[in-house]
């Protein structure tokens, strides 16, 4: 059931342009901490951006769903005064930085495991401390392969007594999100 009186903040909303890889106002690679790496219109994200409600009018909880997420990964933001842009970015970052569990690993096909390991070792090699990163283990974000660019939230619905939105991620085909 859709509620047309409620809207996703334009910073978070997926563009409805029909482009295959549209740019959102908020540019962010979910592998990076949002306070340090997210940009809005080419500039660093500000406290005034982060403190804005994620949904208008404000809601106190919001579940984030996506075909890219395992059904066991619950991504939900809660804030008694209203879920903010920062709440959304933080919960996305935290959930994808969580270590992959043994049962999650065992549910993957051999092909998925191989591809995930390749991404994991590439991440280790790109880090400042290979051993520390390797010892930290495979993270959920490694399962996304290269599909780590925030492409917005869409399809706000109230279902089963909770608000839900769909998270879209895309591949980064340019250097626009890379940190120097």
Coordinates of C-alpha atoms in Angstrom, one line a residue:
X1 CA 0.0 0.0 0.0
X2 CA 1.6 3.3 -1.1
X3 CA 1.1 6.5 0.8
X4 CA 1.4 9.4 -1.7
X5 CA 1.4 12.0 1.1
X6 CA 4.9 10.6 2.2
X7 CA 8.0 11.3 0.1
X8 CA 11.6 10.2 0.2
X9 CA 14.0 13.1 0.8
X10 CA 15.4 14.2 -2.6
X11 CA 19.0 13.6 -1.3
X12 CA 18.1 9.9 -1.0
X13 CA 15.6 9.4 -3.8
X14 CA 16.4 7.4 -6.9
X15 CA 16.1 9.6 -9.9
X16 CA 13.2 8.6 -12.1
X17 CA 14.9 9.6 -15.3
X18 CA 15.0 6.1 -16.8
X19 CA 18.7 6.3 -17.3
X20 CA 20.6 3.1 -16.7
X21 CA 23.1 4.7 -14.3
X22 CA 21.5 7.9 -13.1
X23 CA 23.3 10.2 -10.7
X24 CA 21.7 10.9 -7.4
X25 CA 22.2 14.3 -5.6
X26 CA 24.0 12.3 -3.0
X27 CA 27.1 10.6 -4.3
X28 CA 28.5 7.9 -2.1
X29 CA 30.4 4.6 -2.3
X30 CA 28.8 2.5 0.6
X31 CA 32.2 1.0 1.4
X32 CA 33.3 4.4 2.8
X33 CA 32.1 6.1 6.0
X34 CA 29.3 8.5 4.9
X35 CA 30.4 11.4 7.0
X36 CA 33.8 11.4 5.3
X37 CA 33.0 10.2 1.8
X38 CA 29.5 11.2 0.8
X39 CA 29.2 14.3 -1.4
X40 CA 26.2 16.4 -2.4
X41 CA 26.5 18.5 -5.6
X42 CA 30.3 18.1 -5.6
X43 CA 30.9 19.2 -2.0
X44 CA 31.3 17.3 1.2
X45 CA 28.0 16.3 2.9
X46 CA 27.1 18.8 5.7
X47 CA 25.5 18.4 9.1
X48 CA 22.5 20.2 7.7
X49 CA 22.2 17.5 5.0
X50 CA 22.7 14.7 7.4
X51 CA 20.1 16.0 9.9
X52 CA 17.3 16.3 7.4
X53 CA 14.4 13.8 7.7
X54 CA 14.8 10.8 5.3
X55 CA 11.1 10.8 4.7
X56 CA 8.6 13.7 4.7
X57 CA 6.7 13.8 7.0
X58 CA 9.1 12.1 9.3
X59 CA 8.8 8.4 10.3
X60 CA 10.4 6.7 13.3
X61 CA 11.5 3.5 11.6
X62 CA 12.3 2.5 8.1
X63 CA 13.3 -0.9 6.7
X64 CA 15.5 -1.0 3.6
X65 CA 15.1 -3.9 1.2
X66 CA 16.9 -4.8 -2.0
X67 CA 17.5 -7.7 -4.3
X68 CA 21.2 -7.4 -3.5
X69 CA 20.6 -8.1 0.2
X70 CA 20.4 -11.6 1.7
X71 CA 17.0 -12.2 3.2
X72 CA 18.8 -12.7 6.5
X73 CA 20.3 -9.2 6.4
X74 CA 17.9 -6.8 8.2
X75 CA 18.7 -3.2 7.3
X76 CA 16.5 -0.9 9.4
X77 CA 16.9 2.6 10.7
X78 CA 15.2 3.7 13.9
X79 CA 15.0 7.2 15.5
X80 CA 12.3 8.2 17.9
X81 CA 12.4 11.8 16.6
X82 CA 12.3 10.7 13.0
X83 CA 14.7 8.8 10.8
X84 CA 17.3 11.2 9.3
X85 CA 19.5 11.0 6.2
X86 CA 22.4 10.2 8.5
X87 CA 20.5 7.4 10.1
X88 CA 19.9 5.8 6.7
X89 CA 23.5 6.2 5.5
X90 CA 24.9 4.9 8.8
X91 CA 22.7 1.8 8.9
X92 CA 23.6 1.0 5.2
X93 CA 27.3 1.4 5.9
X94 CA 27.2 -0.6 9.1
X95 CA 25.2 -3.5 7.6
X96 CA 27.5 -3.9 4.6
X97 CA 30.6 -3.6 6.8
X98 CA 29.4 -6.4 9.1
X99 CA 31.5 -9.6 8.8
X100 CA 30.0 -12.3 6.7
X101 CA 28.9 -15.2 8.9
X102 CA 29.8 -18.8 8.3
X103 CA 26.1 -19.7 7.5
X104 CA 26.0 -16.8 5.0
X105 CA 29.2 -18.1 3.4
X106 CA 27.9 -21.6 3.3
X107 CA 24.7 -20.5 1.5
X108 CA 26.7 -19.1 -1.4
X109 CA 27.5 -21.1 -4.5
X110 CA 31.1 -21.9 -5.3
X111 CA 31.1 -19.3 -8.1
X112 CA 29.8 -16.6 -5.6
X113 CA 32.4 -17.6 -3.1
X114 CA 35.2 -17.3 -5.7
X115 CA 34.1 -13.9 -6.9
X116 CA 33.6 -12.7 -3.3
X117 CA 37.1 -13.9 -2.4
X118 CA 38.6 -12.0 -5.4
X119 CA 36.9 -8.8 -4.2
X120 CA 38.0 -9.4 -0.6
X121 CA 41.7 -9.9 -1.6
X122 CA 41.6 -6.9 -3.8
X123 CA 40.2 -4.9 -0.9
X124 CA 43.0 -6.3 1.3
X125 CA 45.6 -5.3 -1.3
X126 CA 44.3 -1.8 -1.6
X127 CA 44.3 -1.2 2.2
X128 CA 47.0 0.4 4.1
X129 CA 47.5 -2.7 6.2
X130 CA 47.0 -5.9 4.2
X131 CA 47.3 -8.3 7.3
X132 CA 44.9 -6.3 9.5
X133 CA 42.3 -6.2 6.7
X134 CA 42.7 -9.9 5.9
X135 CA 42.4 -10.8 9.5
X136 CA 39.2 -8.8 9.7
X137 CA 37.7 -11.3 7.3
X138 CA 35.2 -11.2 4.5
X139 CA 32.6 -8.4 4.8
X140 CA 29.1 -8.3 3.4
X141 CA 30.2 -5.5 1.1
X142 CA 32.6 -8.0 -0.6
X143 CA 29.5 -10.0 -1.8
X144 CA 28.4 -7.0 -3.7
X145 CA 31.4 -7.3 -5.9
X146 CA 31.7 -3.8 -7.6
X147 CA 28.0 -2.8 -7.1
X148 CA 28.7 -0.3 -4.3
X149 CA 27.6 3.1 -5.5
X150 CA 24.5 4.5 -3.8
X151 CA 21.9 5.0 -6.5
X152 CA 19.0 6.0 -4.2
X153 CA 15.9 4.8 -2.4
X154 CA 12.6 4.3 -4.1
X155 CA 9.2 2.6 -3.7
X156 CA 8.2 3.9 -0.3
X157 CA 5.4 1.7 1.0
X158 CA 3.7 0.9 4.3
X159 CA 3.4 -2.8 4.5
X160 CA 3.0 -5.2 7.5
X161 CA 2.8 -2.3 9.9
X162 CA 6.2 -0.8 8.8
X163 CA 7.6 1.6 6.3
X164 CA 9.9 0.1 3.6
X165 CA 12.0 1.5 0.8
X166 CA 14.0 -0.2 -1.9
X167 CA 17.8 0.4 -2.0
X168 CA 19.4 0.6 -5.4
X169 CA 23.1 0.3 -5.8
X170 CA 25.0 0.5 -9.1
X171 CA 28.5 -0.1 -10.3
X172 CA 30.9 2.9 -10.4
X173 CA 31.9 3.2 -14.0
X174 CA 33.9 6.4 -13.5
X175 CA 36.3 7.8 -10.9
X176 CA 33.6 10.2 -9.5
X177 CA 33.3 8.4 -6.2
X178 CA 36.9 7.4 -5.6
X179 CA 38.8 8.9 -2.7
X180 CA 42.3 10.2 -3.4

